[in-house]
PDB file of C-alpha atoms in Angstrom:
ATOM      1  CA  UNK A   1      -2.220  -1.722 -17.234  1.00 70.00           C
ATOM      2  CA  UNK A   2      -0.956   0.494 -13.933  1.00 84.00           C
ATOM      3  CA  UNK A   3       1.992  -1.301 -13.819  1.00 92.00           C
ATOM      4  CA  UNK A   4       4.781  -0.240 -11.175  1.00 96.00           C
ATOM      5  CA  UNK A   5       8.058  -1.701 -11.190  1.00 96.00           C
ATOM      6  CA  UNK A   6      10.868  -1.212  -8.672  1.00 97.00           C
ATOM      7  CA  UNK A   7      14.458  -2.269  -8.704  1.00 97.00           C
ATOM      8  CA  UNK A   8      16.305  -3.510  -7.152  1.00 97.00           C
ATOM      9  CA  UNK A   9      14.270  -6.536  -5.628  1.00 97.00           C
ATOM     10  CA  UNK A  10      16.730  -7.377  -3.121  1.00 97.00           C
ATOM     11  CA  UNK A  11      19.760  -5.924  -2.006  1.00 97.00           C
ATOM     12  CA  UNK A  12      22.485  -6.508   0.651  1.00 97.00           C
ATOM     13  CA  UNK A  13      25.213  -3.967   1.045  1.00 95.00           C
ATOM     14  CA  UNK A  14      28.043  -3.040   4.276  1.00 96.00           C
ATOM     15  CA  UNK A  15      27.258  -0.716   7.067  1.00 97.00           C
ATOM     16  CA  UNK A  16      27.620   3.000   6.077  1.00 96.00           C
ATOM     17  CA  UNK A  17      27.045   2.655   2.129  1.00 96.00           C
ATOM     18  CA  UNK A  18      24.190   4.330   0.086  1.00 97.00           C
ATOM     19  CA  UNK A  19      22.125   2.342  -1.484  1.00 97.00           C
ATOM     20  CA  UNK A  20      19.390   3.835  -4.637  1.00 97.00           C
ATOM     21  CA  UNK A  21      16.161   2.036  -4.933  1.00 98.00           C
ATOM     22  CA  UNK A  22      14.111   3.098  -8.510  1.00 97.00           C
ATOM     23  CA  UNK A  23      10.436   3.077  -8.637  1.00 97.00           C
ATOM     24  CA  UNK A  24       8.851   3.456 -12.279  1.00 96.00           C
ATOM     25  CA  UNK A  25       5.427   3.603 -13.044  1.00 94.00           C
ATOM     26  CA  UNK A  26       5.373   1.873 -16.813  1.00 93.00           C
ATOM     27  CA  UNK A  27       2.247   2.849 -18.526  1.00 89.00           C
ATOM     28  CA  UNK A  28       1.145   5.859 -16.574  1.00 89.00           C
ATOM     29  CA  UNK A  29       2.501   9.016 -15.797  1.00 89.00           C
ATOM     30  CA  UNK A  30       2.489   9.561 -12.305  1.00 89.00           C
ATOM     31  CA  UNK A  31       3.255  12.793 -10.883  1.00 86.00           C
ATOM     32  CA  UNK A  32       3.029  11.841  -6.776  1.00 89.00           C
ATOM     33  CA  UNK A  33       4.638   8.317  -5.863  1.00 93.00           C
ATOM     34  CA  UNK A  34       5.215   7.511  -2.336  1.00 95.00           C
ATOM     35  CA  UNK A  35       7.164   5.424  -0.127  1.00 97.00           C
ATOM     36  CA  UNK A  36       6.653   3.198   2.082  1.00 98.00           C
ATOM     37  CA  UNK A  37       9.072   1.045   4.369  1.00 98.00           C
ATOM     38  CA  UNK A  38       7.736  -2.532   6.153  1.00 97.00           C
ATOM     39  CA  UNK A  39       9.302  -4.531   8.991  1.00 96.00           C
ATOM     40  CA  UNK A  40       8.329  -8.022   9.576  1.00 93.00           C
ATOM     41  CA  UNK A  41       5.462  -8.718  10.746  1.00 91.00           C
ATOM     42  CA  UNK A  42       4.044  -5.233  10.513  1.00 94.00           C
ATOM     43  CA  UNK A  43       2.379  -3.165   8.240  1.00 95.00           C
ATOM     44  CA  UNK A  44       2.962  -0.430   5.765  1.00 96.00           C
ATOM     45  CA  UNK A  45       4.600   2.876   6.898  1.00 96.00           C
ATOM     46  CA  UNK A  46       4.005   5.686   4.757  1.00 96.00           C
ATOM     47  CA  UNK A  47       7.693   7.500   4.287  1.00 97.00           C
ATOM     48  CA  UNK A  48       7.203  10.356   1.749  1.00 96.00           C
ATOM     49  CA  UNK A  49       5.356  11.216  -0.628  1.00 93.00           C
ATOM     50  CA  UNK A  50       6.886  11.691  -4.120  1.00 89.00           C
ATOM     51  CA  UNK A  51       6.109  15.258  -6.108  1.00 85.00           C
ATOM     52  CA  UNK A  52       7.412  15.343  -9.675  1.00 85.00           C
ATOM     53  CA  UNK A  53       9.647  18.410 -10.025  1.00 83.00           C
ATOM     54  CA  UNK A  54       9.438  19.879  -6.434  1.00 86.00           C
ATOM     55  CA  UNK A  55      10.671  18.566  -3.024  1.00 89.00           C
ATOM     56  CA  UNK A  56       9.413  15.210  -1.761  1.00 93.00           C
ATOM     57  CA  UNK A  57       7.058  15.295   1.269  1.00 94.00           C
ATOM     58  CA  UNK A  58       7.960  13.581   4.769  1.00 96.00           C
ATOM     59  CA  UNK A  59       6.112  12.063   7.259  1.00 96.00           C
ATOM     60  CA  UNK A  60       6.591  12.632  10.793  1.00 95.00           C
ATOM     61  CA  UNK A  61      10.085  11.277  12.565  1.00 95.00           C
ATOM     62  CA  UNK A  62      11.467  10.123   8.457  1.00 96.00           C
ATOM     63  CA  UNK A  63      14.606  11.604   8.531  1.00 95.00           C
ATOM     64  CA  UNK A  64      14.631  13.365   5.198  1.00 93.00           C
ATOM     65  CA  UNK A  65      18.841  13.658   5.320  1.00 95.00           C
ATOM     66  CA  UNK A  66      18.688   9.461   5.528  1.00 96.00           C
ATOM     67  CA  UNK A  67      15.853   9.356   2.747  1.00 97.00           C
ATOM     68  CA  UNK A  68      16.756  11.324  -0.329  1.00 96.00           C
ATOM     69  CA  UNK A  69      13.628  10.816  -2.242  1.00 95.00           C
ATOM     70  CA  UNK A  70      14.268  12.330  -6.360  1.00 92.00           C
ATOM     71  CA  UNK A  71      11.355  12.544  -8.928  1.00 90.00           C
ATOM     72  CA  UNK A  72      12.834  14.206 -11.679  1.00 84.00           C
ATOM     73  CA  UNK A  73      10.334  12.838 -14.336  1.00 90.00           C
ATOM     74  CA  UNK A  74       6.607  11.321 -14.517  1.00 91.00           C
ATOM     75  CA  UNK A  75       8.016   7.998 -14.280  1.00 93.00           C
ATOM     76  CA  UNK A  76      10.477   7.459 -12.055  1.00 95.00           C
ATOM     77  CA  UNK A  77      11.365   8.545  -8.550  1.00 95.00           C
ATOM     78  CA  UNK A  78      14.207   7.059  -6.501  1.00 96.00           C
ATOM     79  CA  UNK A  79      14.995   6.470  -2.611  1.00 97.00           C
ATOM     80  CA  UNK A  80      18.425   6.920  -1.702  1.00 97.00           C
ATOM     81  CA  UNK A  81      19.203   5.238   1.918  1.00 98.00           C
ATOM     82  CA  UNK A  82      22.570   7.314   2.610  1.00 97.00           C
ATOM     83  CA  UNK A  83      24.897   5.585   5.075  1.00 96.00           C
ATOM     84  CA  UNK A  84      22.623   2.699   6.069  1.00 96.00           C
ATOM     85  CA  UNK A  85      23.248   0.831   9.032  1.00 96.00           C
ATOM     86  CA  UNK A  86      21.822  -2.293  10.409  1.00 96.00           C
ATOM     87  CA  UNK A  87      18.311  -0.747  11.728  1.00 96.00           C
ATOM     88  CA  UNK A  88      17.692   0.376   7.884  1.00 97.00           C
ATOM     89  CA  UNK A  89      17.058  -3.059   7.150  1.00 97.00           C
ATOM     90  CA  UNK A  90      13.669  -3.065   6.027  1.00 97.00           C
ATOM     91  CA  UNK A  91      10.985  -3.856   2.864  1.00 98.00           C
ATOM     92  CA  UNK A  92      10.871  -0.463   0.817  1.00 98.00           C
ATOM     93  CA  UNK A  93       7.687  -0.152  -1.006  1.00 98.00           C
ATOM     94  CA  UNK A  94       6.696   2.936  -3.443  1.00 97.00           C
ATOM     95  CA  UNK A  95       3.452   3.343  -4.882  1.00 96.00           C
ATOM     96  CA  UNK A  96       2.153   5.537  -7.589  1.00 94.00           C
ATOM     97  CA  UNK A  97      -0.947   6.860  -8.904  1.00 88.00           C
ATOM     98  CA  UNK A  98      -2.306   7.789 -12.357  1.00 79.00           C
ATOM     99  CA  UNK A  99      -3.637  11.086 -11.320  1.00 69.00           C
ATOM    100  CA  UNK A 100      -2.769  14.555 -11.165  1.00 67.00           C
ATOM    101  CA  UNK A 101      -3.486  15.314  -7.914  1.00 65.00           C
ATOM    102  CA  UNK A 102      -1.953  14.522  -4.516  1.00 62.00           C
ATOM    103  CA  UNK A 103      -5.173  14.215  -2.814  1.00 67.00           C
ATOM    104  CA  UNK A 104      -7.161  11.859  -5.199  1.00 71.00           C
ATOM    105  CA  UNK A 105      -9.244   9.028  -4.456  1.00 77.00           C
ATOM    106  CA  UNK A 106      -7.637   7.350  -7.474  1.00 83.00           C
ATOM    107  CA  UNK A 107      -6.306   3.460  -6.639  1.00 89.00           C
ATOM    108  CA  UNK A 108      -2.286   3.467  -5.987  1.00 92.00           C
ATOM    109  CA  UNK A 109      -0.296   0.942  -7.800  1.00 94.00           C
ATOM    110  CA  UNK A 110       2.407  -0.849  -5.629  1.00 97.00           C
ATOM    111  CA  UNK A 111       5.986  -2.175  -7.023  1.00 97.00           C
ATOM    112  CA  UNK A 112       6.901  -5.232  -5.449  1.00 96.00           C
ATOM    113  CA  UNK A 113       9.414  -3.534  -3.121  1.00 97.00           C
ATOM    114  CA  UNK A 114      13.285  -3.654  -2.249  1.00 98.00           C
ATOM    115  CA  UNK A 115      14.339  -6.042   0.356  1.00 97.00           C
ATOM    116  CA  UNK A 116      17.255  -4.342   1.568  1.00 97.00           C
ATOM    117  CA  UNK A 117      19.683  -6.066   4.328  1.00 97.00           C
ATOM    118  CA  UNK A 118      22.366  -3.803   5.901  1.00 96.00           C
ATOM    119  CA  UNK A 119      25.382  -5.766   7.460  1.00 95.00           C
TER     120      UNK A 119
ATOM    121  CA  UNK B   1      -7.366   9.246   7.600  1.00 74.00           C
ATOM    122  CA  UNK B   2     -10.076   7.417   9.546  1.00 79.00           C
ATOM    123  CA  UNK B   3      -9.201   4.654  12.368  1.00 88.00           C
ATOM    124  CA  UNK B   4     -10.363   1.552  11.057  1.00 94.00           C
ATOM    125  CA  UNK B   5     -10.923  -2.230  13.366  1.00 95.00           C
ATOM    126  CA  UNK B   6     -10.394  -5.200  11.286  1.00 97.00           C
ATOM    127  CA  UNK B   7     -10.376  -8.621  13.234  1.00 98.00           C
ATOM    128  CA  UNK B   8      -7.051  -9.850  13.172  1.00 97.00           C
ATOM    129  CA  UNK B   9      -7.626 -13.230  10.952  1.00 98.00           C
ATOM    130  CA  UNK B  10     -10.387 -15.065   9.150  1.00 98.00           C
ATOM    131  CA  UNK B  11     -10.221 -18.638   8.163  1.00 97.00           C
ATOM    132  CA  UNK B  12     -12.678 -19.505   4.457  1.00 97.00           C
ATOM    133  CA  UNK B  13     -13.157 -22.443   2.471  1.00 97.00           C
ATOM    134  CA  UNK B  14     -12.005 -22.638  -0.983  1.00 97.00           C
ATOM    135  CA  UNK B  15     -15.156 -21.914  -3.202  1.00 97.00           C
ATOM    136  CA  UNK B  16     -16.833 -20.423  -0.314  1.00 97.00           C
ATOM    137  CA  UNK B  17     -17.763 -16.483  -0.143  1.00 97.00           C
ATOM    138  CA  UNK B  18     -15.736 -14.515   2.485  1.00 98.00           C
ATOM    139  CA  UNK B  19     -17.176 -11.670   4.284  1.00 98.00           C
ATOM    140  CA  UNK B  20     -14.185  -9.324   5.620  1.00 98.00           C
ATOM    141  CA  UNK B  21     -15.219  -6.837   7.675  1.00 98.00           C
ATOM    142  CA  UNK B  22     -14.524  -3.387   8.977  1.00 97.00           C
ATOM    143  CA  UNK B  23     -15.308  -1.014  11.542  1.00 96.00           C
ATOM    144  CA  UNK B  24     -14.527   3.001  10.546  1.00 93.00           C
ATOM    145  CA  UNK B  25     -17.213   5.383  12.952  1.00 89.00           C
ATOM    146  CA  UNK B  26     -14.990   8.332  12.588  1.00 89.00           C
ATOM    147  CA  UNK B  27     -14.409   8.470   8.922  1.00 91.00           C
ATOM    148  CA  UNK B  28     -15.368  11.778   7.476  1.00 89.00           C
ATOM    149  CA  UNK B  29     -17.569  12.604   4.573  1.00 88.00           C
ATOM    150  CA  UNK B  30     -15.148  12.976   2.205  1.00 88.00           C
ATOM    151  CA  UNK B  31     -12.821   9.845   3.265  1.00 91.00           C
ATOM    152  CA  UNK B  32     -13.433   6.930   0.621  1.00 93.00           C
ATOM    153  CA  UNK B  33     -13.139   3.476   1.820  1.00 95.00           C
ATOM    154  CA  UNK B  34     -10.346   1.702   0.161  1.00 95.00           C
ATOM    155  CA  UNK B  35      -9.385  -2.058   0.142  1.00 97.00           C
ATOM    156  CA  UNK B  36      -5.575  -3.585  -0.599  1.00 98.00           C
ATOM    157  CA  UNK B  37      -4.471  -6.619   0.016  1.00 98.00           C
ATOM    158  CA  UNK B  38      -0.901  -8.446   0.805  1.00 98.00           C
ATOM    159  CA  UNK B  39       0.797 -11.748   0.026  1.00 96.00           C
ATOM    160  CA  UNK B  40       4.027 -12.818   1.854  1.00 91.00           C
ATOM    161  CA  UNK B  41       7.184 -10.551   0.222  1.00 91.00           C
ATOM    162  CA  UNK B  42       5.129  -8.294  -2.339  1.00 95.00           C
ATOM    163  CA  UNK B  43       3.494  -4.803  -2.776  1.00 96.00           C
ATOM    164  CA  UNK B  44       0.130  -3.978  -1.746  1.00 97.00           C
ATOM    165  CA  UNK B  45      -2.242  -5.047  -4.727  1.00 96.00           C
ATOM    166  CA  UNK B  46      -5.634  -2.669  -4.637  1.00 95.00           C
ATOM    167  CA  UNK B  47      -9.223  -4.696  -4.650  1.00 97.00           C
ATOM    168  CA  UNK B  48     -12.038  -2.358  -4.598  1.00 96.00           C
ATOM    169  CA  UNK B  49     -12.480   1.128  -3.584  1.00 95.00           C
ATOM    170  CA  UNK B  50     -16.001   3.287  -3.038  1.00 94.00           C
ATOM    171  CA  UNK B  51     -17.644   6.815  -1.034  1.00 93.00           C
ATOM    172  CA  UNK B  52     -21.302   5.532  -0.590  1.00 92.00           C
ATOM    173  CA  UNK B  53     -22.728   2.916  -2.773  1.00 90.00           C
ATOM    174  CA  UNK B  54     -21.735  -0.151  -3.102  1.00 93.00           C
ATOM    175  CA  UNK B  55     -19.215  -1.207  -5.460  1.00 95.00           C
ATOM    176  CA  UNK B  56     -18.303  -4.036  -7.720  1.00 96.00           C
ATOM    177  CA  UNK B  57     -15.537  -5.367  -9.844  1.00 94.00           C
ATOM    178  CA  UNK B  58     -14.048  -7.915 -11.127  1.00 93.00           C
ATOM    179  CA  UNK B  59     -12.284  -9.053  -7.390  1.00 92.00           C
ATOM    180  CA  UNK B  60     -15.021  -8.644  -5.511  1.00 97.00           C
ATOM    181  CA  UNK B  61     -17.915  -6.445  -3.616  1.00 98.00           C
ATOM    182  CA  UNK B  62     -17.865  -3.235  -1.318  1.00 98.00           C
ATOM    183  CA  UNK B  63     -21.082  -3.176   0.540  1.00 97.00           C
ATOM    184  CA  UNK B  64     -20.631   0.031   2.550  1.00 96.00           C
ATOM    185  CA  UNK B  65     -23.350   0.613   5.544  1.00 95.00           C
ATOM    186  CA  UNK B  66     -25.778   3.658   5.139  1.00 94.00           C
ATOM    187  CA  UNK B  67     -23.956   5.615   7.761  1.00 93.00           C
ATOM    188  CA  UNK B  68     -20.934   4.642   6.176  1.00 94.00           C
ATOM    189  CA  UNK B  69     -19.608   3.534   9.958  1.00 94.00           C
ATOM    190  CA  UNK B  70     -18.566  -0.144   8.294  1.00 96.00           C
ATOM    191  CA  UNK B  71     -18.160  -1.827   5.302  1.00 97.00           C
ATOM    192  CA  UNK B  72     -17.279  -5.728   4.527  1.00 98.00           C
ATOM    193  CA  UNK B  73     -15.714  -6.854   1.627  1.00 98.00           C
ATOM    194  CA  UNK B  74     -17.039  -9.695   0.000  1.00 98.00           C
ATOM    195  CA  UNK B  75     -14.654 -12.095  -2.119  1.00 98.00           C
ATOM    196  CA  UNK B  76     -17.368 -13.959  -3.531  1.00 96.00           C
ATOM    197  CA  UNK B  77     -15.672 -17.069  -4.425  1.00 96.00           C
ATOM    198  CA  UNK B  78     -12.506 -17.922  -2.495  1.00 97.00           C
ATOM    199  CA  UNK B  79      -9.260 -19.199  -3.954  1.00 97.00           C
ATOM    200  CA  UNK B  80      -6.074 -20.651  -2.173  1.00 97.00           C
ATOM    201  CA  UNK B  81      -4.860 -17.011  -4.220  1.00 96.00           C
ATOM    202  CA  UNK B  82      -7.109 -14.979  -2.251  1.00 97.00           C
ATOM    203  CA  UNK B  83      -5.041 -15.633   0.790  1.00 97.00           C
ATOM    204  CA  UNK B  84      -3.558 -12.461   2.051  1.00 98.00           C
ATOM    205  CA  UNK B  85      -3.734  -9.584   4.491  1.00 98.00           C
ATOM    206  CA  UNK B  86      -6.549  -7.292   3.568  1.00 98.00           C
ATOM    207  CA  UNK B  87      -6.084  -4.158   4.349  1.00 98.00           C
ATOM    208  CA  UNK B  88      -9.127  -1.408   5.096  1.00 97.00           C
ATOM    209  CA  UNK B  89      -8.391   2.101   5.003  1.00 95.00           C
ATOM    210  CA  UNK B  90     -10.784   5.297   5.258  1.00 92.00           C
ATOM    211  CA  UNK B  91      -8.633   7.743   3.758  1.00 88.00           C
ATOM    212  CA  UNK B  92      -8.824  10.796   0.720  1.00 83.00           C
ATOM    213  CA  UNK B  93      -4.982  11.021  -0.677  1.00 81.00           C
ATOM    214  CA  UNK B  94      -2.863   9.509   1.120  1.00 87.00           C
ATOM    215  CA  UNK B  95      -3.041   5.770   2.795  1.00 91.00           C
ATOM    216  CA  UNK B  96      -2.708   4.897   6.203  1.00 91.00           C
ATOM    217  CA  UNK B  97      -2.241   1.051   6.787  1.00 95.00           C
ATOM    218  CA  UNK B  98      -3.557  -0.426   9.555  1.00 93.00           C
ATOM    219  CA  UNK B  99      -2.415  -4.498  10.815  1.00 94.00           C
ATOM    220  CA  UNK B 100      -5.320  -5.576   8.363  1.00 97.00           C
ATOM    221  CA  UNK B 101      -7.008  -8.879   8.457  1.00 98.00           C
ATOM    222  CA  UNK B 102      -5.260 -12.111   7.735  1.00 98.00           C
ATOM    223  CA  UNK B 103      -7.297 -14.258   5.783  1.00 98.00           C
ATOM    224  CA  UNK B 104      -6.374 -18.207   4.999  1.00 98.00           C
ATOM    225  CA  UNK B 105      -8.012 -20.093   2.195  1.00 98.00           C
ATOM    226  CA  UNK B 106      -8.314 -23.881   3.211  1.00 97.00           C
ATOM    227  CA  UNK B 107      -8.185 -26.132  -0.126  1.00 96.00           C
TER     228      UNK B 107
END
C-alpha cells in the first residue's frame, strides 16, 4: 500500500516552455503533498507544500510565479515549471502523506520523481 | 526541524549488521526522529520512524538515546539492496533533508 506515482519520469523540453509534472497518491487520499526538487549530488529541497483545495505553501526563495503547484483533488497535485530555462534542470520529487493534517508525524510516501532537462 | 550530523559514508559487509548513526542535541520534544533512505535516480523510500522508545519493523531498528540527543539505525542484516543514502531527520510535519550518510554494501 502508500503507493505514489509521478509522471512524467523523464522529460526534456526547449528553453522557455512549461512543462506539468503529476503526482498521485494511488491508494490513499492525501490532502498535503509536497515538492521537492534535487540537483546532483545534493540532497532534497523542500519546494511547497501541497494543500488540497486551498493555495499551495512555499518555501523561502521558491518562486511561486515559476512553480504553479495545483491540488484540486485528494489524489493528485501537479507542478507546473512555466518558462523553464536551463538552471530548472533538476530531479522533481513530491511526496504525500495519508493523513489529515499538515503537521503529522505520519511517514511520507515519495514518487520516483521527474528528471526534467531544459535545453 | 532539528540539525542533525550524520558521518558522510559507512562501508558494511553483506550479512553483517550496520549501525548508522546520528547526532540531533537540539531536537525539541515534540520533533520525531525519522529515517529515509535513497538509491541512485529514485524517491526517498521511508525506513523507520519513532518520539522515544525504540522502534522496530520489518527494515530495521530505531534505538533512540534517553535524552533523545542521538539515535542509530540498525539494518540488522545487510544486503547489496540496502545500499543507499540514509537520511536522518528530527522534524514534526514537514522534512528537512540533510547530505545523509552514504552507506555501501560489499558482497
Amino acid at each position: 500500500g502508500a503507493v505514489v506515482s509521478q509522471h512524467p519520469s523523464w522529460v526534456i523540453c526547449k528553453s522557455g516552455t512549461s512543462v506539468k509534472i503529476e503526482c498521485r497518491s494511488l491508494d490513499f487520499q492525501a490532502t498535503t503533498m509536497f515538492w521537492y526538487r534535487q540537483f546532483p549530488k545534493q540532497s532534497l529541497m523542500l519546494m511547497a507544500t501541497s494543500n488540497e483545495g486551498s493555495k499551495a505553501t512555499y518555501e523561502q526563495g521558491v518562486e511561486k510565479d515559476k512553480f504553479l503547484i495545483n491540488h484540486a483533488s485528494l489524489t493528485l497535485s501537479t507542478l507546473t515549471v512555466t518558462s523553464a530555462h536551463p538552471e530548472d534542470s533538476s530531479f522533481y520529487i513530491c511526496s504525500a502523506r495519508d493523513a489529515v493534517l499538515v503537521w503529522s508525524n505520519q511517514p511520507q510516501h515519495f514518487g520516483d520523481g521527474t528528471r526534467l532537462s531544459i535545453l | 526541524d532539528a540539525k542533525t550530523t550524520q558521518p558522510n559514508s559507512m562501508e558494511s559487509n553483506e550479512e553483517e549488521p550496520v549501525h548508522l548513526p546520528c547526532n540531533h542535541s537540539t531536537i525539541s520534544g515534540t520533533d520525531y526522529i525519522h529515517w529515509y533512505r535513497q538509491l541512485p535516480s529514485q524517491g526517498p523510500e521511508y525506513v523507520i520512524h519513532g518520539l522515544t522508545s525504540n522502534v522496530n519493523n520489518r527494515m530495521a531498528s530505531l534505538a533512540i538515546a534517553e535524552d533523545r540527543k542521538s539515535s542509530t539505525l540498525i539494518l540488522h542484516r545487510a544486503t547489496l539492496r540496502d545500499a543507499a543514502v540514509y537520511y536522518c531527520i528530527g522534524s514534526y510535519g514537514k522534512l528537512t533533508f540533510g547530505q545523509g550518510t552514504i552507506l555501501t554494501v560489499h558482497p
